[in-house]
Amino acid sequence: MRWEHLDQEPCSVARTLSVIGDRWTLIILRDCFLGVRRFEKFESRLGITRHVLTDRLKKLVQNDVLVKTPYQEKPRREEYRLTEKGLALHPVIMSLVHWGNTYMTDDEHGAPLIHIHKSCGHRMSPVTTCSHCGEPVTARDIRVEVGAGWEGVVKTPRTE
Amino acid sequence: MRWEHLDQEPCSVARTLSVIGDRWTLIILRDCFLGVRRFEKFESRLGITRHVLTDRLKKLVQNDVLVKTPYQEKPRREEYRLTEKGLALHPVIMSLVHWGNTYMTDDEHGAPLIHIHKSCGHRMSPVTTCSHCGEPVTARDIRVEVGAGWEGVVKTPRTE
DNA sequence: CTTGACAAGTTCTAAAAAGGAACTGACTAT
DNA sequence: ATAGTCAGTTCCTTTTTAGAACTTGTCAAG
């Protein structure tokens, strides 16, 4: 299975990963949530090659996660901003950051990214709760079931 | 910057992505949470090449996300299970699934993965809340700040 | 009016990673 | 003895990425 085919699979997880399931893409998105918007800024901050950055930004725009808008004409300069769809990825990034802060933190330095909840003003970490009863949930509280959209597609990826 | 250096950066996000920021790794983890434990099962379900699967499982074991334990001797057969550290990735996978179900679902098929909250018995989606005040949060409610662990490291990745 | 700088790319080659298929080794079941 | 299972490894080809230099349009300084 190659990655071009992944976005055509009737499995939303596979399709999600065809958009953001890439090392650079996730780091780019982390920087987007930090307010970075310009090509040069991404490049200098991340140490990504320009070629790959061009490619990843293009894909994110195609997938409606970022929008490319000019912030000046003469000369034309573009910037990349998160769309609503892109902003909706925030829980993914937050939980990634939280896991990193918990399990991958270098003791010498402490957590590199901190989240402040504007309305209560405190430093926070994300707590995942149940949309139905509101209780916090962990992996053991959840049963994962295969729904209507699965349809044996991932089970037999070779047949395509 | 190459990926071998990423895990040495004093930035927990970069280090997190050095472990799981990879297309196959995330799909493997999705299957782990579905209960898949054996090499052959991963391979046939995912359409991953055996070489890459070997490599990714090895890395996940090295990073203490999975444990490799024999489930029989004669002949020795190994299986891969999530550790506590691995189980702690569940919010990441859930939010990924939720985003996919919301924005990437094929209308013909519907959501491929469904989460059931065991204690309340209902189908649920993850709601990210503030650990301090308990209110649900979205991207706009959060201010991201650079903490002590950042230290200009990601800003100047080339200097290493 | 030429030189330099800046932003946002594109082009080139070499190195690394992934794909694809066949092969191994230690068994088990027919 | 023959075929099948599982958990890999080996070999070769194709694709992707790294790294550095080059391009294009514009302004600003000397």
Short mmCIF file of C-alpha atoms (C1' of nucleotides) in Angstrom, two decimals:
data_model
loop_
_atom_site.label_atom_id
_atom_site.label_comp_id
_atom_site.label_asym_id
_atom_site.label_seq_id
_atom_site.Cartn_x
_atom_site.Cartn_y
_atom_site.Cartn_z
CA MET A 1 0.00 0.00 0.00
CA ARG A 2 1.36 3.34 -0.93
CA TRP A 3 0.40 6.65 0.60
CA GLU A 4 -1.31 8.00 -2.47
CA HIS A 5 -3.94 5.31 -2.07
CA LEU A 6 -4.47 5.90 1.61
CA ASP A 7 -6.71 8.90 1.21
CA GLN A 8 -9.08 6.87 -0.92
CA GLU A 9 -9.68 4.24 1.73
CA PRO A 10 -13.11 4.23 3.29
CA CYS A 11 -11.48 4.40 6.72
CA SER A 12 -11.43 7.84 8.23
CA VAL A 13 -8.40 7.10 10.38
CA ALA A 14 -6.32 6.14 7.40
CA ARG A 15 -7.52 9.24 5.61
CA THR A 16 -6.71 11.41 8.59
CA LEU A 17 -3.21 10.03 8.61
CA SER A 18 -2.89 10.66 4.89
CA VAL A 19 -3.24 14.35 5.78
CA ILE A 20 -1.38 14.74 9.06
CA GLY A 21 0.28 11.38 9.69
CA ASP A 22 3.71 12.60 8.81
CA ARG A 23 6.58 13.73 10.98
CA TRP A 24 7.10 17.14 9.45
CA THR A 25 3.40 17.86 9.09
CA LEU A 26 2.83 17.41 12.80
CA ILE A 27 5.75 19.65 13.72
CA ILE A 28 4.52 22.27 11.25
CA LEU A 29 1.11 22.15 12.87
CA ARG A 30 2.62 22.54 16.33
CA ASP A 31 4.24 25.74 15.09
CA CYS A 32 0.98 26.90 13.49
CA PHE A 33 -0.66 26.71 16.90
CA LEU A 34 2.24 28.76 18.26
CA GLY A 35 1.38 31.47 15.74
CA VAL A 36 3.95 30.83 13.05
CA ARG A 37 2.59 31.74 9.61
CA ARG A 38 5.45 32.38 7.18
CA PHE A 39 7.51 30.11 5.01
CA GLU A 40 10.86 31.48 6.16
CA LYS A 41 9.85 31.30 9.79
CA PHE A 42 8.90 27.64 9.53
CA GLU A 43 12.12 26.89 7.75
CA SER A 44 14.43 28.59 10.19
CA ARG A 45 12.62 27.28 13.26
CA LEU A 46 12.31 23.69 12.12
CA GLY A 47 15.41 22.99 10.09
CA ILE A 48 13.16 21.40 7.46
CA THR A 49 14.34 21.48 3.87
CA ARG A 50 12.58 24.03 1.71
CA HIS A 51 11.45 21.42 -0.73
CA VAL A 52 9.67 19.35 1.89
CA LEU A 53 8.21 22.45 3.52
CA THR A 54 6.74 23.57 0.20
CA ASP A 55 5.27 20.14 -0.33
CA ARG A 56 3.76 19.80 3.16
CA LEU A 57 2.26 23.29 3.17
CA LYS A 58 0.74 22.62 -0.24
CA LYS A 59 -0.83 19.40 0.98
CA LEU A 60 -2.19 21.06 4.11
CA VAL A 61 -3.75 23.78 1.95
CA GLN A 62 -5.21 21.20 -0.45
CA ASN A 63 -6.74 19.40 2.49
CA ASP A 64 -8.23 22.61 3.86
CA VAL A 65 -6.23 22.52 7.08
CA LEU A 66 -4.40 25.76 6.25
CA VAL A 67 -5.31 28.69 4.03
CA LYS A 68 -2.74 30.57 2.03
CA THR A 69 -3.48 34.27 1.94
CA PRO A 70 -1.39 37.22 0.81
CA TYR A 71 -0.47 39.59 3.62
CA GLN A 72 1.00 42.11 1.18
CA GLU A 73 1.17 42.79 -2.55
CA LYS A 74 4.28 44.29 -4.17
CA PRO A 75 5.99 42.03 -3.67
CA ARG A 76 3.36 39.42 -3.08
CA ARG A 77 3.92 37.64 0.21
CA GLU A 78 1.82 34.77 1.42
CA GLU A 79 1.09 33.45 4.85
CA TYR A 80 -0.44 30.23 6.08
CA ARG A 81 -3.21 30.22 8.65
CA LEU A 82 -5.22 27.50 10.30
CA THR A 83 -8.78 27.03 9.03
CA GLU A 84 -11.63 25.87 11.25
CA LYS A 85 -10.76 22.33 10.19
CA GLY A 86 -7.18 23.00 11.17
CA LEU A 87 -8.12 24.54 14.51
CA ALA A 88 -10.11 21.39 15.21
CA LEU A 89 -6.80 19.53 15.31
CA HIS A 90 -5.89 21.30 18.52
CA PRO A 91 -6.92 18.40 20.77
CA VAL A 92 -4.58 16.14 18.80
CA ILE A 93 -1.63 18.48 19.28
CA MET A 94 -2.48 19.15 22.90
CA SER A 95 -2.62 15.49 23.78
CA LEU A 96 0.63 14.96 21.90
CA VAL A 97 2.26 17.76 23.88
CA HIS A 98 0.84 16.42 27.12
CA TRP A 99 2.15 12.93 26.47
CA GLY A 100 5.53 14.37 25.57
CA ASN A 101 5.61 16.46 28.71
CA THR A 102 4.73 13.41 30.78
CA TYR A 103 6.94 10.75 29.25
CA MET A 104 9.60 12.38 27.15
CA THR A 105 10.65 15.40 29.17
CA ASP A 106 14.28 16.04 29.74
CA ASP A 107 14.59 16.59 33.47
CA GLU A 108 17.20 19.25 33.02
CA HIS A 109 14.85 21.48 31.11
CA GLY A 110 11.22 20.82 32.05
CA ALA A 111 8.21 21.13 29.78
CA PRO A 112 8.88 23.11 26.61
CA LEU A 113 5.25 23.98 25.87
CA ILE A 114 2.68 25.16 28.38
CA HIS A 115 -1.06 25.60 27.83
CA ILE A 116 -2.95 28.38 29.59
CA HIS A 117 -6.74 28.27 29.72
CA LYS A 118 -7.69 31.87 28.97
CA SER A 119 -11.03 31.90 30.77
CA CYS A 120 -9.80 30.47 34.07
CA GLY A 121 -6.30 31.84 33.70
CA HIS A 122 -4.49 28.74 34.87
CA ARG A 123 -1.92 26.49 33.42
CA MET A 124 -3.76 23.39 32.26
CA SER A 125 -3.27 20.00 30.71
CA PRO A 126 -5.90 18.40 28.52
CA VAL A 127 -8.26 15.93 30.19
CA THR A 128 -10.22 13.74 27.85
CA THR A 129 -13.81 13.23 28.95
CA CYS A 130 -16.86 11.36 27.72
CA SER A 131 -19.19 13.45 25.57
CA HIS A 132 -22.16 11.62 27.05
CA CYS A 133 -21.57 11.54 30.80
CA GLY A 134 -18.74 14.04 31.15
CA GLU A 135 -16.48 11.77 33.20
CA PRO A 136 -12.75 11.65 32.47
CA VAL A 137 -11.78 8.60 30.47
CA THR A 138 -8.60 6.58 30.01
CA ALA A 139 -7.80 3.80 27.57
CA ARG A 140 -9.21 1.15 29.91
CA ASP A 141 -12.59 2.89 30.16
CA ILE A 142 -13.18 2.71 26.44
CA ARG A 143 -14.19 -0.12 24.16
CA VAL A 144 -13.37 0.48 20.53
CA GLU A 145 -15.79 -0.94 18.00
CA VAL A 146 -15.61 -1.16 14.28
CA GLY A 147 -18.45 0.82 12.76
CA ALA A 148 -20.26 0.93 9.45
CA GLY A 149 -17.44 2.63 7.61
CA TRP A 150 -14.90 -0.08 8.20
CA GLU A 151 -16.30 -2.73 5.86
CA GLY A 152 -13.29 -4.96 5.68
CA VAL A 153 -11.31 -2.40 3.79
CA VAL A 154 -8.33 -2.23 6.05
CA LYS A 155 -8.53 -5.95 6.60
CA THR A 156 -7.83 -6.62 2.94
CA PRO A 157 -5.73 -3.72 1.75
CA ARG A 158 -3.94 -5.86 -0.79
CA THR A 159 -6.99 -6.54 -2.89
CA GLU A 160 -7.12 -2.99 -4.20
CA MET B 1 17.92 17.99 10.63
CA ARG B 2 17.54 14.29 10.40
CA TRP B 3 15.27 12.11 12.45
CA GLU B 4 18.02 10.37 14.35
CA HIS B 5 18.89 13.69 15.98
CA LEU B 6 15.32 14.57 16.85
CA ASP B 7 15.14 12.42 19.94
CA GLN B 8 18.11 14.23 21.42
CA GLU B 9 16.49 17.63 21.28
CA PRO B 10 15.49 19.15 24.60
CA CYS B 11 11.98 19.68 23.23
CA SER B 12 9.48 17.09 24.34
CA VAL B 13 7.26 17.57 21.32
CA ALA B 14 10.07 16.83 18.92
CA ARG B 15 11.00 13.82 20.99
CA THR B 16 7.41 12.63 21.02
CA LEU B 17 7.30 12.83 17.28
CA SER B 18 10.58 10.95 17.04
CA VAL B 19 8.67 8.04 18.60
CA ILE B 20 5.20 8.22 17.09
CA GLY B 21 5.36 10.94 14.43
CA ASP B 22 5.32 8.52 11.58
CA ARG B 23 2.54 7.33 9.35
CA TRP B 24 2.92 3.62 9.92
CA THR B 25 3.59 3.98 13.62
CA LEU B 26 0.30 5.76 14.17
CA ILE B 27 -1.65 3.18 12.18
CA ILE B 28 0.09 0.40 14.09
CA LEU B 29 -0.94 2.06 17.34
CA ARG B 30 -4.52 2.38 16.17
CA ASP B 31 -4.53 -1.37 15.64
CA CYS B 32 -2.92 -1.96 19.03
CA PHE B 33 -5.85 -0.18 20.64
CA LEU B 34 -8.14 -2.44 18.63
CA GLY B 35 -6.44 -5.43 20.25
CA VAL B 36 -4.06 -6.51 17.51
CA ARG B 37 -0.91 -8.04 18.97
CA ARG B 38 0.79 -10.26 16.40
CA PHE B 39 3.22 -9.57 13.61
CA GLU B 40 1.24 -11.41 10.97
CA LYS B 41 -1.98 -9.75 12.00
CA PHE B 42 -0.51 -6.28 11.67
CA GLU B 43 0.93 -7.16 8.33
CA SER B 44 -2.22 -8.60 6.79
CA ARG B 45 -4.47 -5.85 8.17
CA LEU B 46 -2.27 -2.93 7.25
CA GLY B 47 -0.58 -3.89 4.02
CA ILE B 48 2.69 -2.67 5.51
CA THR B 49 5.88 -4.30 4.28
CA ARG B 50 7.41 -6.76 6.71
CA HIS B 51 10.66 -4.86 6.78
CA VAL B 52 9.05 -1.63 7.89
CA LEU B 53 6.82 -3.40 10.36
CA THR B 54 9.84 -5.06 11.99
CA ASP B 55 11.55 -1.72 12.23
CA ARG B 56 8.57 0.17 13.69
CA LEU B 57 7.74 -2.50 16.25
CA LYS B 58 11.37 -2.55 17.32
CA LYS B 59 11.37 1.22 17.79
CA LEU B 60 8.13 1.15 19.74
CA VAL B 61 9.59 -1.51 22.03
CA GLN B 62 12.82 0.46 22.47
CA ASN B 63 10.78 3.49 23.44
CA ASP B 64 8.76 1.50 25.94
CA VAL B 65 5.45 2.03 24.16
CA LEU B 66 5.03 -1.69 23.44
CA VAL B 67 6.41 -4.76 25.19
CA LYS B 68 7.39 -7.88 23.31
CA THR B 69 6.46 -11.00 25.22
CA PRO B 70 6.40 -14.63 24.19
CA TYR B 71 2.90 -16.11 24.21
CA GLN B 72 4.26 -19.60 23.51
CA GLU B 73 7.54 -21.53 23.43
CA LYS B 74 8.20 -24.32 20.92
CA PRO B 75 8.21 -22.56 18.60
CA ARG B 76 8.76 -19.27 20.27
CA ARG B 77 6.09 -16.78 19.27
CA GLU B 78 6.09 -13.17 20.35
CA GLU B 79 3.33 -10.66 20.74
CA TYR B 80 3.33 -6.93 21.18
CA ARG B 81 1.28 -5.27 23.88
CA LEU B 82 0.80 -1.69 24.96
CA THR B 83 2.63 -0.62 28.11
CA GLU B 84 1.28 2.01 30.49
CA LYS B 85 3.20 4.57 28.50
CA GLY B 86 1.58 3.22 25.35
CA LEU B 87 -1.90 3.20 26.87
CA ALA B 88 -1.35 6.85 27.75
CA LEU B 89 -1.36 7.58 24.02
CA HIS B 90 -5.04 6.76 23.86
CA PRO B 91 -6.16 10.42 23.96
CA VAL B 92 -3.97 11.09 20.94
CA ILE B 93 -5.51 8.26 18.96
CA MET B 94 -9.03 9.11 20.11
CA SER B 95 -8.74 12.72 19.07
CA LEU B 96 -7.27 11.62 15.77
CA VAL B 97 -10.21 9.26 15.22
CA HIS B 98 -12.66 11.96 16.24
CA TRP B 99 -11.19 14.48 13.83
CA GLY B 100 -11.24 11.90 11.07
CA ASN B 101 -14.85 11.01 11.80
CA THR B 102 -15.78 14.69 11.70
CA TYR B 103 -13.84 15.94 8.71
CA MET B 104 -12.73 12.97 6.65
CA THR B 105 -15.67 10.62 6.73
CA ASP B 106 -16.89 9.16 3.52
CA ASP B 107 -20.64 9.79 3.50
CA GLU B 108 -21.33 6.45 1.90
CA HIS B 109 -19.88 4.55 4.79
CA GLY B 110 -20.08 6.52 8.03
CA ALA B 111 -17.61 6.42 10.89
CA PRO B 112 -15.32 3.39 10.80
CA LEU B 113 -14.36 3.45 14.48
CA ILE B 114 -16.71 3.98 17.39
CA HIS B 115 -15.81 4.52 21.01
CA ILE B 116 -18.02 3.15 23.79
CA HIS B 117 -17.57 4.41 27.34
CA LYS B 118 -17.79 1.23 29.38
CA SER B 119 -19.03 2.79 32.61
CA CYS B 120 -21.89 4.77 31.10
CA GLY B 121 -22.45 2.38 28.23
CA HIS B 122 -22.91 5.02 25.56
CA ARG B 123 -21.22 5.80 22.33
CA MET B 124 -18.94 8.74 23.03
CA SER B 125 -16.55 11.11 21.41
CA PRO B 126 -13.64 12.64 23.28
CA VAL B 127 -14.15 16.10 24.78
CA THR B 128 -11.01 17.90 25.82
CA THR B 129 -11.39 19.77 29.08
CA CYS B 130 -9.26 21.95 31.32
CA SER B 131 -7.52 20.06 34.13
CA HIS B 132 -7.95 23.07 36.39
CA CYS B 133 -11.55 24.20 35.95
CA GLY B 134 -13.03 21.23 34.11
CA GLU B 135 -14.60 23.27 31.31
CA PRO B 136 -14.42 22.02 27.70
CA VAL B 137 -11.75 23.82 25.71
CA THR B 138 -11.17 24.55 22.03
CA ALA B 139 -8.12 25.99 20.29
CA ARG B 140 -9.36 29.55 20.84
CA ASP B 141 -9.64 29.09 24.60
CA ILE B 142 -5.98 28.22 24.98
CA ARG B 143 -2.86 30.31 24.93
CA VAL B 144 0.28 28.34 24.20
CA GLU B 145 3.43 29.50 25.93
CA VAL B 146 6.99 28.45 25.55
CA GLY B 147 8.24 27.00 28.83
CA ALA B 148 11.59 26.36 30.44
CA GLY B 149 12.41 23.38 28.25
CA TRP B 150 12.32 25.25 25.00
CA GLU B 151 15.53 27.28 25.41
CA GLY B 152 15.95 28.32 21.81
CA VAL B 153 16.68 24.79 20.76
CA VAL B 154 14.06 24.45 18.10
CA LYS B 155 14.66 28.02 17.04
CA THR B 156 18.21 27.22 16.05
CA PRO B 157 18.18 23.58 15.03
CA ARG B 158 21.03 24.07 12.59
CA THR B 159 23.57 25.02 15.19
CA GLU B 160 23.79 21.48 16.47
"C1'" DC C 1 21.67 52.70 -11.29
"C1'" DT C 2 24.11 49.06 -9.29
"C1'" DT C 3 24.48 46.23 -5.19
"C1'" DG C 4 22.52 43.82 -1.46
"C1'" DA C 5 18.82 41.97 1.12
"C1'" DC C 6 14.38 39.52 1.75
"C1'" DA C 7 10.57 36.30 1.10
"C1'" DA C 8 8.93 32.43 -1.10
"C1'" DG C 9 9.91 29.46 -3.65
"C1'" DT C 10 12.45 25.88 -7.61
"C1'" DT C 11 16.20 22.89 -9.32
"C1'" DC C 12 19.89 19.66 -8.83
"C1'" DT C 13 22.42 15.50 -7.03
"C1'" DA C 14 23.40 12.11 -3.40
"C1'" DA C 15 21.80 9.56 0.47
"C1'" DA C 16 18.18 7.30 3.05
"C1'" DA C 17 13.84 5.00 3.44
"C1'" DA C 18 10.11 2.28 1.64
"C1'" DG C 19 8.06 -1.10 -1.60
"C1'" DG C 20 7.81 -5.81 -3.35
"C1'" DA C 21 8.84 -10.38 -3.57
"C1'" DA C 22 11.25 -14.44 -2.23
"C1'" DC C 23 13.70 -17.03 1.40
"C1'" DT C 24 14.69 -18.98 6.46
"C1'" DG C 25 13.97 -21.63 10.54
"C1'" DA C 26 11.48 -23.73 14.01
"C1'" DC C 27 7.95 -25.92 14.64
"C1'" DT C 28 2.62 -28.41 13.83
"C1'" DA C 29 -1.02 -30.85 11.48
"C1'" DT C 30 -2.44 -34.18 7.63
"C1'" DA D 1 6.76 -36.16 3.32
"C1'" DT D 2 4.22 -32.36 2.40
"C1'" DA D 3 1.96 -28.29 3.31
"C1'" DG D 4 1.08 -24.53 6.47
"C1'" DT D 5 2.00 -20.95 10.27
"C1'" DC D 6 4.53 -17.30 12.44
"C1'" DA D 7 8.10 -14.02 12.92
"C1'" DG D 8 11.09 -12.49 10.83
"C1'" DT D 9 15.56 -11.52 7.09
"C1'" DT D 10 17.63 -10.74 2.49
"C1'" DC D 11 17.87 -8.71 -1.98
"C1'" DC D 12 16.85 -5.39 -5.39
"C1'" DT D 13 14.05 -1.40 -7.24
"C1'" DT D 14 11.47 2.79 -6.64
"C1'" DT D 15 10.33 6.82 -3.99
"C1'" DT D 16 11.34 10.31 -0.74
"C1'" DT D 17 14.39 13.36 1.75
"C1'" DA D 18 18.67 16.05 2.70
"C1'" DG D 19 21.59 19.67 1.50
"C1'" DA D 20 23.03 23.27 -1.05
"C1'" DA D 21 22.69 26.49 -4.84
"C1'" DC D 22 19.82 29.15 -7.97
"C1'" DT D 23 15.36 32.15 -9.36
"C1'" DT D 24 11.96 35.85 -9.24
"C1'" DG D 25 9.93 40.19 -7.83
"C1'" DT D 26 10.57 44.02 -5.06
"C1'" DC D 27 12.46 47.56 -1.97
"C1'" DA D 28 16.30 50.30 0.13
"C1'" DA D 29 20.97 52.10 0.48
"C1'" DG D 30 25.14 53.95 -1.44
#
